[in-house]
CSV table of C-alpha atoms in Angstrom, one decimal:
chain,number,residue,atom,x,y,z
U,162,UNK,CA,136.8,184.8,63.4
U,163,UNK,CA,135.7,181.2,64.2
U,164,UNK,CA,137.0,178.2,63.3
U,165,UNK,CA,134.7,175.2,63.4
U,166,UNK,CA,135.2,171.2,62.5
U,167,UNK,CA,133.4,168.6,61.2
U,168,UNK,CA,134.6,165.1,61.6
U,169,UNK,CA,133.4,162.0,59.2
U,170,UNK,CA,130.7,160.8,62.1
U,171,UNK,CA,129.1,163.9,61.3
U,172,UNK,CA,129.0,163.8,57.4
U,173,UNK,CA,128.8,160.4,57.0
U,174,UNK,CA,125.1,160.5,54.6
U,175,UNK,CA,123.0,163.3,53.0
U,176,UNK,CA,121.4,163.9,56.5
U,177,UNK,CA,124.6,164.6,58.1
U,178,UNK,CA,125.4,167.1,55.5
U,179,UNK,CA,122.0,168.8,56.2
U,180,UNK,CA,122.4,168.8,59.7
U,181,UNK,CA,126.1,170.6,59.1
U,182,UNK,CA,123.5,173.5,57.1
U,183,UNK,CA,121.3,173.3,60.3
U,184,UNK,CA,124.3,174.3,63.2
U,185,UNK,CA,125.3,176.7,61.0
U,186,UNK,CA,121.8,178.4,60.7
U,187,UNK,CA,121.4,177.6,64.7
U,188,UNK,CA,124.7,179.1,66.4
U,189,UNK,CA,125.8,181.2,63.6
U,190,UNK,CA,128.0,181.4,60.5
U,191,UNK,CA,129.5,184.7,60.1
U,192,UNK,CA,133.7,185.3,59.7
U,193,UNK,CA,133.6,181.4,60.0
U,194,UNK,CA,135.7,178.7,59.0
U,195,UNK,CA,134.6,175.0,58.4
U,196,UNK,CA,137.4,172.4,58.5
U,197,UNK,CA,135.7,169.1,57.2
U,198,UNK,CA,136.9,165.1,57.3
U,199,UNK,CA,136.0,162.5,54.9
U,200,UNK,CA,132.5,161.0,54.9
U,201,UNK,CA,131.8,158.2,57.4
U,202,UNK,CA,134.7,155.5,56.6
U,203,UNK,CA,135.7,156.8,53.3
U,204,UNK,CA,139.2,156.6,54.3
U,205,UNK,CA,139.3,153.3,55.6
U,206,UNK,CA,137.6,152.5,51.8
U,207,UNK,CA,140.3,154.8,50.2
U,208,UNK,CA,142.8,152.7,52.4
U,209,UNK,CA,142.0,149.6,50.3
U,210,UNK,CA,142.2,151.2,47.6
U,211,UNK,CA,146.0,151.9,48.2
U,212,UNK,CA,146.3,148.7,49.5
U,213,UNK,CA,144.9,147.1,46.3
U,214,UNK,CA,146.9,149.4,44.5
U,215,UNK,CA,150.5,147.5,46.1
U,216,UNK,CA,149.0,144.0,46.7
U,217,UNK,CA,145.6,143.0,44.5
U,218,UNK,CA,145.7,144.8,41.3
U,219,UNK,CA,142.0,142.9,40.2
U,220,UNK,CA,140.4,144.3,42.8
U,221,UNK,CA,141.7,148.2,42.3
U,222,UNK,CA,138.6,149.8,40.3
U,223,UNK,CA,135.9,147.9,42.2
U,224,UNK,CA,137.5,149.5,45.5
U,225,UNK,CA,137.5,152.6,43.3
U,226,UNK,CA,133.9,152.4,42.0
U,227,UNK,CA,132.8,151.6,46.1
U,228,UNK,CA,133.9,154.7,47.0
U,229,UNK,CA,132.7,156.2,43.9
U,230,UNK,CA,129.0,154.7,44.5
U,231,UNK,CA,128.9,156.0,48.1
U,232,UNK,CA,129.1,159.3,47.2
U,233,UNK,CA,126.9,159.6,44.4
U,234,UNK,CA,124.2,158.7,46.3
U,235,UNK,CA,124.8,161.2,48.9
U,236,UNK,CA,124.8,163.4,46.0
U,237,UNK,CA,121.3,162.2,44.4
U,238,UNK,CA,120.3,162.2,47.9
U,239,UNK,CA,121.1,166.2,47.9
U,240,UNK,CA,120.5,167.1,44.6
U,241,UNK,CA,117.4,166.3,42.4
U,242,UNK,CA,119.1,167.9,39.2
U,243,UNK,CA,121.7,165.0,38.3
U,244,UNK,CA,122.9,168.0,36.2
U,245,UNK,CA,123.8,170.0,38.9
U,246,UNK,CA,127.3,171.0,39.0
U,247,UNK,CA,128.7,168.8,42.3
U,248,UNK,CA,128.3,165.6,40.1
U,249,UNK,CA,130.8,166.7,37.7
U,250,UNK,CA,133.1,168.0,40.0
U,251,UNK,CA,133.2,164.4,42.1
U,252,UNK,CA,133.4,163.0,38.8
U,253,UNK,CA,136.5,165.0,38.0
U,254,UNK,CA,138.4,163.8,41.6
U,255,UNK,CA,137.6,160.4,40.7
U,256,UNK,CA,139.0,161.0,37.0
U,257,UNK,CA,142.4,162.3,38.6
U,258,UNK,CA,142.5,159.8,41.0
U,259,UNK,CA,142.6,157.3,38.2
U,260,UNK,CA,145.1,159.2,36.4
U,261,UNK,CA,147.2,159.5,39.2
U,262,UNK,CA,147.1,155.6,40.1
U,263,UNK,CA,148.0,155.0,36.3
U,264,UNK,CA,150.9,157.1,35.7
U,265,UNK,CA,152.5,156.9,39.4
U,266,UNK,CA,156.1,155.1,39.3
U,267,UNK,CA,156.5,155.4,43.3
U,268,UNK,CA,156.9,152.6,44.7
U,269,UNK,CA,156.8,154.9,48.1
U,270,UNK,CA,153.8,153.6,50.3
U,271,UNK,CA,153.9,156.6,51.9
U,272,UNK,CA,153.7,159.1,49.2
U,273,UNK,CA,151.4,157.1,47.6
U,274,UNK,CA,148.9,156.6,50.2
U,275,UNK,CA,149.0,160.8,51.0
U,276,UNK,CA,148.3,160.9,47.3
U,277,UNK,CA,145.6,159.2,47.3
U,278,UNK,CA,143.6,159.4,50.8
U,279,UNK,CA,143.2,162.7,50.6
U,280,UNK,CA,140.8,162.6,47.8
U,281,UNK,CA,137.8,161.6,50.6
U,282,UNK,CA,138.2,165.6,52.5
U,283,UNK,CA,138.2,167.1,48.7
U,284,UNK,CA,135.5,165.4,48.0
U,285,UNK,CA,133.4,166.0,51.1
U,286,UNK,CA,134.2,169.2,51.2
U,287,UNK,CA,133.2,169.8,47.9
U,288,UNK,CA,129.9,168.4,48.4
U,289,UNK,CA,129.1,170.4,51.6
U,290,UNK,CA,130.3,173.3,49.7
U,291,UNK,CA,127.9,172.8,46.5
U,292,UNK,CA,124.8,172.0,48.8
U,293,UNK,CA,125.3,174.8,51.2
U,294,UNK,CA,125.9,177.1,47.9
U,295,UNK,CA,122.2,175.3,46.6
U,296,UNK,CA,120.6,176.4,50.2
U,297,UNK,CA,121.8,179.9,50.1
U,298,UNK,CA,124.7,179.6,52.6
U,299,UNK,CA,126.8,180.9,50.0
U,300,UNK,CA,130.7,180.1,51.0
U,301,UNK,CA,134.0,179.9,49.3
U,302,UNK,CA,135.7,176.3,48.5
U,303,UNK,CA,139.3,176.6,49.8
U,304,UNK,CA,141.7,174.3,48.8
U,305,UNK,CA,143.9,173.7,51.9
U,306,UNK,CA,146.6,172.5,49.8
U,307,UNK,CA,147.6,176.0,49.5
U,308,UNK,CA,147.5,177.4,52.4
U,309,UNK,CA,149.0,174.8,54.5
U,310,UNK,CA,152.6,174.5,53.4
U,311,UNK,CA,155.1,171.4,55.0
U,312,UNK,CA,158.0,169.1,54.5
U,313,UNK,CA,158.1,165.9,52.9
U,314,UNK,CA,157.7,163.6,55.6
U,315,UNK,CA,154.2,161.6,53.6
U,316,UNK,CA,151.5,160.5,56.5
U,317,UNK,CA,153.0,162.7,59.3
U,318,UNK,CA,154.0,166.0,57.9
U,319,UNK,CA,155.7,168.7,60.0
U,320,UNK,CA,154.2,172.1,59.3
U,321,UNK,CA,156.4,174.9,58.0
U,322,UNK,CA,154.6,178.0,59.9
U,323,UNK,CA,156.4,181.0,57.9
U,324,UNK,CA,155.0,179.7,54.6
U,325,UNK,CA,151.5,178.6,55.9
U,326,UNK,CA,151.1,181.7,57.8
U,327,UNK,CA,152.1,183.7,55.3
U,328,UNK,CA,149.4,182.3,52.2
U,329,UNK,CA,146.4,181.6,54.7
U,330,UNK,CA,147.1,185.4,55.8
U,331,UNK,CA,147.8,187.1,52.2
U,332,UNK,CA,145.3,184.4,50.4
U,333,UNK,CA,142.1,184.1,52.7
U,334,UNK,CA,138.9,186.6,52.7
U,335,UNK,CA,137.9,186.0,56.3
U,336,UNK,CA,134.5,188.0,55.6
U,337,UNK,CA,133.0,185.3,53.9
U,338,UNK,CA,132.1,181.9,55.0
U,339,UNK,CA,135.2,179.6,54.0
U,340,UNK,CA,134.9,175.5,53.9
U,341,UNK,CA,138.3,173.7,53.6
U,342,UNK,CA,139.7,170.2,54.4
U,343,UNK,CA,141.3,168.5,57.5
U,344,UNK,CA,143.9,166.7,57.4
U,345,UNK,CA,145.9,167.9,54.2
U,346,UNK,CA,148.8,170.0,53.1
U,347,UNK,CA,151.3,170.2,50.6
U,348,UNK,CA,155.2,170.5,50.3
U,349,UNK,CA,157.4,172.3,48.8
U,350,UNK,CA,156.6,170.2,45.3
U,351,UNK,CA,152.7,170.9,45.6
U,352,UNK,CA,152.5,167.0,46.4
U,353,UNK,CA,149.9,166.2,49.1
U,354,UNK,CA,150.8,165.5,52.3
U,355,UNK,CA,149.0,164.4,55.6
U,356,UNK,CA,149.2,165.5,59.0
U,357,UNK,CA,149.1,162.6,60.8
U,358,UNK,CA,146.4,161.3,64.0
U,359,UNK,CA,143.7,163.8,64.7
U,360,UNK,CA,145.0,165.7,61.6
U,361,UNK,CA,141.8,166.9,60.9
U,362,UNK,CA,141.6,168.8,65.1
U,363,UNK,CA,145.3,170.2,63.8
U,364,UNK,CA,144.0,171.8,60.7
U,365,UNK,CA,141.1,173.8,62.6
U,366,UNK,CA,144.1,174.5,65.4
U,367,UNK,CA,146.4,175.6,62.9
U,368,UNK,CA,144.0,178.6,60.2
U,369,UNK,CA,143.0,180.0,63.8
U,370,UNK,CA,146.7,180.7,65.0
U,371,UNK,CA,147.0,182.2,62.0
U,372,UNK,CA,143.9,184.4,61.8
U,373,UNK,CA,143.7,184.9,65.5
U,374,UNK,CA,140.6,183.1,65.6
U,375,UNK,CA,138.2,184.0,68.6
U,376,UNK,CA,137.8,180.1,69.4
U,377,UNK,CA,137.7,176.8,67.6
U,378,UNK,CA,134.7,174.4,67.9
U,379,UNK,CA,134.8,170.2,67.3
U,380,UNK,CA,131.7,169.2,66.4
U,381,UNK,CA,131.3,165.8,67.6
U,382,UNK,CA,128.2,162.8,68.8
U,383,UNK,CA,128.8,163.4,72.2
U,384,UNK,CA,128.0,166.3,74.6
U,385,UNK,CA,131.7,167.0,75.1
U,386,UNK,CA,134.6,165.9,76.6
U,387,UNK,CA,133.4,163.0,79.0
U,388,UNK,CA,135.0,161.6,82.1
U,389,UNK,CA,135.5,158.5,80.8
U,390,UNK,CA,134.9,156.2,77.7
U,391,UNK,CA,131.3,155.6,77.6
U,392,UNK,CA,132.1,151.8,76.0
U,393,UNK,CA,133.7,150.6,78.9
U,394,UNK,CA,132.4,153.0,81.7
U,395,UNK,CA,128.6,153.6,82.8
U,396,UNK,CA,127.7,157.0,83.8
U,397,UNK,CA,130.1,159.2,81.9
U,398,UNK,CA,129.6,162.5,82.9
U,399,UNK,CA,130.3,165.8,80.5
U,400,UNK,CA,133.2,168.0,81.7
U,401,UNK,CA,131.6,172.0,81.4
U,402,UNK,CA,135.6,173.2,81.5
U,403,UNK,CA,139.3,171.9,81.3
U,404,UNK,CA,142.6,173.4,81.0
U,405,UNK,CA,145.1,173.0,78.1
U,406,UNK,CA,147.4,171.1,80.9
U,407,UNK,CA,144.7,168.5,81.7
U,408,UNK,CA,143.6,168.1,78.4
U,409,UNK,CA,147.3,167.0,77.5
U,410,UNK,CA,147.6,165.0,80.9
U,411,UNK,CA,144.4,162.7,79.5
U,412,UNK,CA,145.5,162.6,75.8
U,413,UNK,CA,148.9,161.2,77.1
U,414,UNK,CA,147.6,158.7,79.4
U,415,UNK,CA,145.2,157.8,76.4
U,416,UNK,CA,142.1,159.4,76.4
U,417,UNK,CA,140.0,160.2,72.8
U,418,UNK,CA,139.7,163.6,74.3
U,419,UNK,CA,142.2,166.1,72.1
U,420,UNK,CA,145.8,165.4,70.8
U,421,UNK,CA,148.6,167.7,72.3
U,422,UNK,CA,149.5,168.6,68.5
U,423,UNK,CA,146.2,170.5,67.9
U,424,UNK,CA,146.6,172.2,71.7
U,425,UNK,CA,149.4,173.3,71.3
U,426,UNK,CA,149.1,176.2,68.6
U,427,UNK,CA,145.8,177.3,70.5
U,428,UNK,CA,148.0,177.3,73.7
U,429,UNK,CA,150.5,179.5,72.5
U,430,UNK,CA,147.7,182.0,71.7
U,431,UNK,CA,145.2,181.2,74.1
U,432,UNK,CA,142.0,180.2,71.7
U,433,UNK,CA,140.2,178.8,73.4
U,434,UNK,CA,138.9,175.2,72.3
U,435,UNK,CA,134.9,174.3,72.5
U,436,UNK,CA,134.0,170.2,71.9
U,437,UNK,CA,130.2,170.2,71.4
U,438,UNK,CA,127.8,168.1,70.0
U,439,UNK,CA,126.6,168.8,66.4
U,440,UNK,CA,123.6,167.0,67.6
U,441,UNK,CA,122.8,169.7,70.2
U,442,UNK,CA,124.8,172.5,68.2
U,443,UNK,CA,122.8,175.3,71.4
U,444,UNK,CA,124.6,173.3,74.1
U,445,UNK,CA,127.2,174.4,76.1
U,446,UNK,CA,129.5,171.4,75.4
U,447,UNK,CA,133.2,171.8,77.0
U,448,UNK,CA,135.8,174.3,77.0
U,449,UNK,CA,139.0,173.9,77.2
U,450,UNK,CA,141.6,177.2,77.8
U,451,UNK,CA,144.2,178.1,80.0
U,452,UNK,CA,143.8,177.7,83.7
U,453,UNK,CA,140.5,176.5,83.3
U,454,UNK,CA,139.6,175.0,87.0
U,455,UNK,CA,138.4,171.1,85.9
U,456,UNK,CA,134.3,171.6,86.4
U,457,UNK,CA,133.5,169.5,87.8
U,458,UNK,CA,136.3,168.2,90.2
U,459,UNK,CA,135.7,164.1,89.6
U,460,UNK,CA,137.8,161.2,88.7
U,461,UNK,CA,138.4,161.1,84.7
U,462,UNK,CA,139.0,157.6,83.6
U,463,UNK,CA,141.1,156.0,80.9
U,464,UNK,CA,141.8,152.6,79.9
U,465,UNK,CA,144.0,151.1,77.3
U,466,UNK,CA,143.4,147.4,76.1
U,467,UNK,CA,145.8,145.2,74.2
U,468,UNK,CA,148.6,146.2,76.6
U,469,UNK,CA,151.9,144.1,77.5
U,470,UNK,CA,153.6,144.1,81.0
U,471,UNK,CA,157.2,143.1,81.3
U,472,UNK,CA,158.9,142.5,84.2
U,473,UNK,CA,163.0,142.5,84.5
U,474,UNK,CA,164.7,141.4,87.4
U,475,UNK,CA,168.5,141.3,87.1
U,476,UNK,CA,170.1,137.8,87.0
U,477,UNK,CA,172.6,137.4,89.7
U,478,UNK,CA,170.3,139.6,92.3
U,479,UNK,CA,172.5,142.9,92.3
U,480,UNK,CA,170.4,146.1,91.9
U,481,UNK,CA,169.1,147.7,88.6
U,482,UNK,CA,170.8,150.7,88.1
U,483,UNK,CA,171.4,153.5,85.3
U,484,UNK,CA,173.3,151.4,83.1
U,485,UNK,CA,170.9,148.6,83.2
U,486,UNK,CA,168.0,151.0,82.5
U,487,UNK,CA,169.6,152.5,79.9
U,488,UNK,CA,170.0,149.4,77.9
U,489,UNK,CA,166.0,148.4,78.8
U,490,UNK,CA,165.0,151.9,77.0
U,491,UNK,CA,167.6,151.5,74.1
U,492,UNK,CA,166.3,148.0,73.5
U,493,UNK,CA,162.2,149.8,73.7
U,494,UNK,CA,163.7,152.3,71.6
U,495,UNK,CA,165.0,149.7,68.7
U,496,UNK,CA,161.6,147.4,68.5
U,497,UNK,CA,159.5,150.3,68.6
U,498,UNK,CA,157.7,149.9,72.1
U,499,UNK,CA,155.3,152.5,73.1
U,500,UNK,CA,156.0,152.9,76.6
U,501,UNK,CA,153.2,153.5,79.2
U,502,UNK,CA,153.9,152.5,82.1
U,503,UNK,CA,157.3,152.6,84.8
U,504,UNK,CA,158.0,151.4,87.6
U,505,UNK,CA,161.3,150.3,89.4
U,506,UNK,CA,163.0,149.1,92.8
U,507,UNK,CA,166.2,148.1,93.9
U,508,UNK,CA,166.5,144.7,91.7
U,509,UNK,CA,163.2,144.6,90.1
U,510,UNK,CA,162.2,146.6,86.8
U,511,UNK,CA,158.5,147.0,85.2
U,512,UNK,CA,157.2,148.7,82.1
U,513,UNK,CA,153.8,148.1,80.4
U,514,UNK,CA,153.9,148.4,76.3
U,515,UNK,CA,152.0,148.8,73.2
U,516,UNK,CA,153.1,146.2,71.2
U,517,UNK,CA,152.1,148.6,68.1
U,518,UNK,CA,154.5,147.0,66.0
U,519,UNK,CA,154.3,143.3,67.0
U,520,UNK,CA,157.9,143.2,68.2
U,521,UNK,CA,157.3,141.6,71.3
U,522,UNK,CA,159.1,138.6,70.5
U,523,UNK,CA,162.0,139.9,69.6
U,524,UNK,CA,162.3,142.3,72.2
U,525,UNK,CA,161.4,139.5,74.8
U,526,UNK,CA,164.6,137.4,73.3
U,527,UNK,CA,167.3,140.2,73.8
U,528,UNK,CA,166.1,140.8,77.2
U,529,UNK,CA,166.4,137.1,78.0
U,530,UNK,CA,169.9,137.3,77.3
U,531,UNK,CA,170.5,139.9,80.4
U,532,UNK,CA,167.6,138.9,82.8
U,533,UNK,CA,164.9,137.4,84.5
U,534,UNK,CA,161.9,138.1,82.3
U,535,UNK,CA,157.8,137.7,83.0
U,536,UNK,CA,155.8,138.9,80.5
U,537,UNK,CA,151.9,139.2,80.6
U,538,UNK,CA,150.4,139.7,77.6
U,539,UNK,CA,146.8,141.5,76.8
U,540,UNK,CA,146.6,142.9,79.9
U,541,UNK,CA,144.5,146.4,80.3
U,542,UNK,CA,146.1,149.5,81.5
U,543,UNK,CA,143.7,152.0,83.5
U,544,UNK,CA,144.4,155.8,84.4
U,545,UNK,CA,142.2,157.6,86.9
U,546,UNK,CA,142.8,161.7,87.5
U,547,UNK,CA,142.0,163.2,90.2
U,548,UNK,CA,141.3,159.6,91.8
U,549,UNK,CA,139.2,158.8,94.9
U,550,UNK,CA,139.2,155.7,96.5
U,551,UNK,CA,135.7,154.6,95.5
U,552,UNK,CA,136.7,155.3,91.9
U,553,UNK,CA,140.2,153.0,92.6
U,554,UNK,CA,138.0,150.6,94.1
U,555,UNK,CA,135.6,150.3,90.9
U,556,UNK,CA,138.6,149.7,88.5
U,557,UNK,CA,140.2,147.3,91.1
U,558,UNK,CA,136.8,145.0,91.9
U,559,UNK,CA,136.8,141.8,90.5
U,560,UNK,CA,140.2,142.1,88.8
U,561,UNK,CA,143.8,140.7,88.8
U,562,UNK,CA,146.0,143.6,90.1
U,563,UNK,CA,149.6,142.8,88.9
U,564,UNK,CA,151.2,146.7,88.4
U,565,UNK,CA,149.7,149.6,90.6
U,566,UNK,CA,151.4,152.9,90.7
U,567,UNK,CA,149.8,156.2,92.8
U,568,UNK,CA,150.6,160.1,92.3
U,569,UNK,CA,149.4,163.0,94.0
U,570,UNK,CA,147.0,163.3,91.1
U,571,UNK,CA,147.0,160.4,88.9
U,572,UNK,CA,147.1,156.5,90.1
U,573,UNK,CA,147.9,153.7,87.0
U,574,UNK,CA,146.6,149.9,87.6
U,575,UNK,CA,147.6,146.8,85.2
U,576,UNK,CA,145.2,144.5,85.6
U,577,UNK,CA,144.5,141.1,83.6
């Protein structure tokens, strides 16, 4: 059994669905699972559609008929019978949809907006499904809404694994080719539910620690897992193999690579984890499994924009100690701060933030009241593993160095 995903980068037209029928011809499709992502940016479009929904009622069925339009014309692209059966059954999503936003009396944001965004993978899914089905690929449509089973907590779901262990392993025929959505579940009501960043990586982690899958592969537009962010780095160089443990390491420091939530079911039974590129589907790409030696041993760069450092000193010059700290984290704690940086001496305390929930001023006026505050705002954070000095140097040249911090295998620098 294999597990393979599809993000929206890779279904975003009519020639990404084809090229989904093209990998699968290429590296194989038997006792497979496809986990598929909305097209392209439907869910940023089905986003305004919620928010229109609470905010800008004139403007609800034109965000409505944008999304409709989008994928009708990957369907005509697909299909030349406008008969054929995938136009009705996108017609029928959109008609309960509509229903839905009609009758709801929620005036939960969060229930709604799980309502509601997950039409984009039902959709997609249902369109690879028919054109893969009109090609010959004939696979079963799986609605993921029952088989993954979780609680009520709308946009961030936490899975029940009894449940969702028991249906996908009573309810699925693995010897057949099986496409179902990323992203979704359902709680104990049947409403929908979402799983929250990278939920679409968590799905594909999640059916193969239930069927024992052999591996899971993320197709993506890049080779693999890269050293750094090719955006703000030249030279990014594909990593053949990782371990689960780095793979955390760089997702915590920040790196696009994989979230810890979709490791860590795969961990438990050692699946091993492939990231290739659906553009090159014979490539090797990366893999990531346990104690996997990092091939090749170089620096891995990450860098985090937007960033705030904060710098305490304690008024009257006597040292910071654990009661003083633990009134700093309390205080990070209450207005949300995503902390990212630490670093500490005898009367000095330093900690760069992600201001995700634009608290800054607030938090800035309670410290104030305590001690000697400098705050730089939109400052960048940068990360290197397994750092050399040339690589330290790069990050360092032409810079502003206010924060640096160095351990045996990771050094931090806040620069502005």
């Amino acid at each position: 059994m294999q597990v393979f995903k599809f993000g929206g980068a890779s279904v975003k037209d009519a020639m990404g669905v084809k090229n989904v029928a093209s990998v699968l011809q290429k590296v194989g499709h038997k006792d497979t699972l496809i986990v598929v992502s909305a097209m392209g940016k439907t869910t940023n479009a089905l986003e305004l559609v919620i928010k229109n929904y609470f905010e800008n009622k004139s403007e609800l069925s034109n965000a409505i008929n944008d999304v409709k339009t989008f994928h009708n014309n990957i369907l005509k692209d697909l299909f030349d019978n406008n008969n054929h059966i995938a136009f009705k059954k996108i017609a029928n999503f959109f008609d309960e949809l509509n229903a839905f936003l009609k009758i709801n009396k929620s005036p939960d944001y969060n229930f709604v907006y799980d309502q509601v965004i997950g039409y984009g993978e039902l959709i997609s899914t249902t369109i690879i499904s028919e054109y893969l089905n009109a090609i010959q690929l004939k696979n079963n449509w799986v609605d993921v809404r029952n088989h993954i089973k979780t609680d009520s907590y709308y946009r961030r779901a936490n899975v029940n694994w009894n449940k969702t262990q028991q249906l996908i392993t009573s309810s699925l025929n693995t010897s057949v080719l099986n496409i179902t959505q990323g992203f979704l579940g359902s709680d104990a009501n049947n409403f929908v539910t979402t799983l929250g960043r990278e939920g679409s990586d968590y799905t594909a982690a999640i059916f193969a620690y239930c069927l024992n899958a052999e591996s899971v592969t993320i197709w993506k537009d890049v080779p693999g897992v890269l050293n750094a962010d090719p955006r703000y780095f030249e030279n990014a160089q594909l990593l053949n193999k990782i371990s689960y443990t780095e793979a955390i390491e760089l997702a915590f420091y920040g790196a696009s690579v994989i979230h810890p939530k979709t490791l860590q079911p795969l961990q438990r039974k050692e699946i091993p984890l492939y990231v290739k590129s659906f553009l090159e589907p014979e490539a090797l790409g990366t893999k990531i499994s346990k104690n996997e030696p990092l091939d090749p041993v170089i620096p891995c760069f990450i860098v985090k924009k937007h960033q705030v450092l904060i710098s305490l000193s304690s008024l009257d010059f006597s040292y910071i100690v654990e009661e003083n700290i633990s009134e700093i984290f309390n205080l990070l704690h209450l207005y949300k701060m995503k902390v990212d940086v630490i670093q500490n001496s005898a009367i000095s305390f330093s900690v760069c933030v992600d201001d995700l929930y634009n608290n800054l001023g607030e938090l800035l006026h309670h410290l104030k009241a305590k001690f000697n505050v400098t705050c730089h705002e939109n400052v960048s954070l940068y990360t290197i593993r397994h750092y050399t000095q040339k690589a330290i140097n790069q990050i360092e040249t032409g810079k502003t160095l206010l924060l640096k911090q160095l351990t045996q295998e990771t050094v931090q620098v806040v620069t502005k």
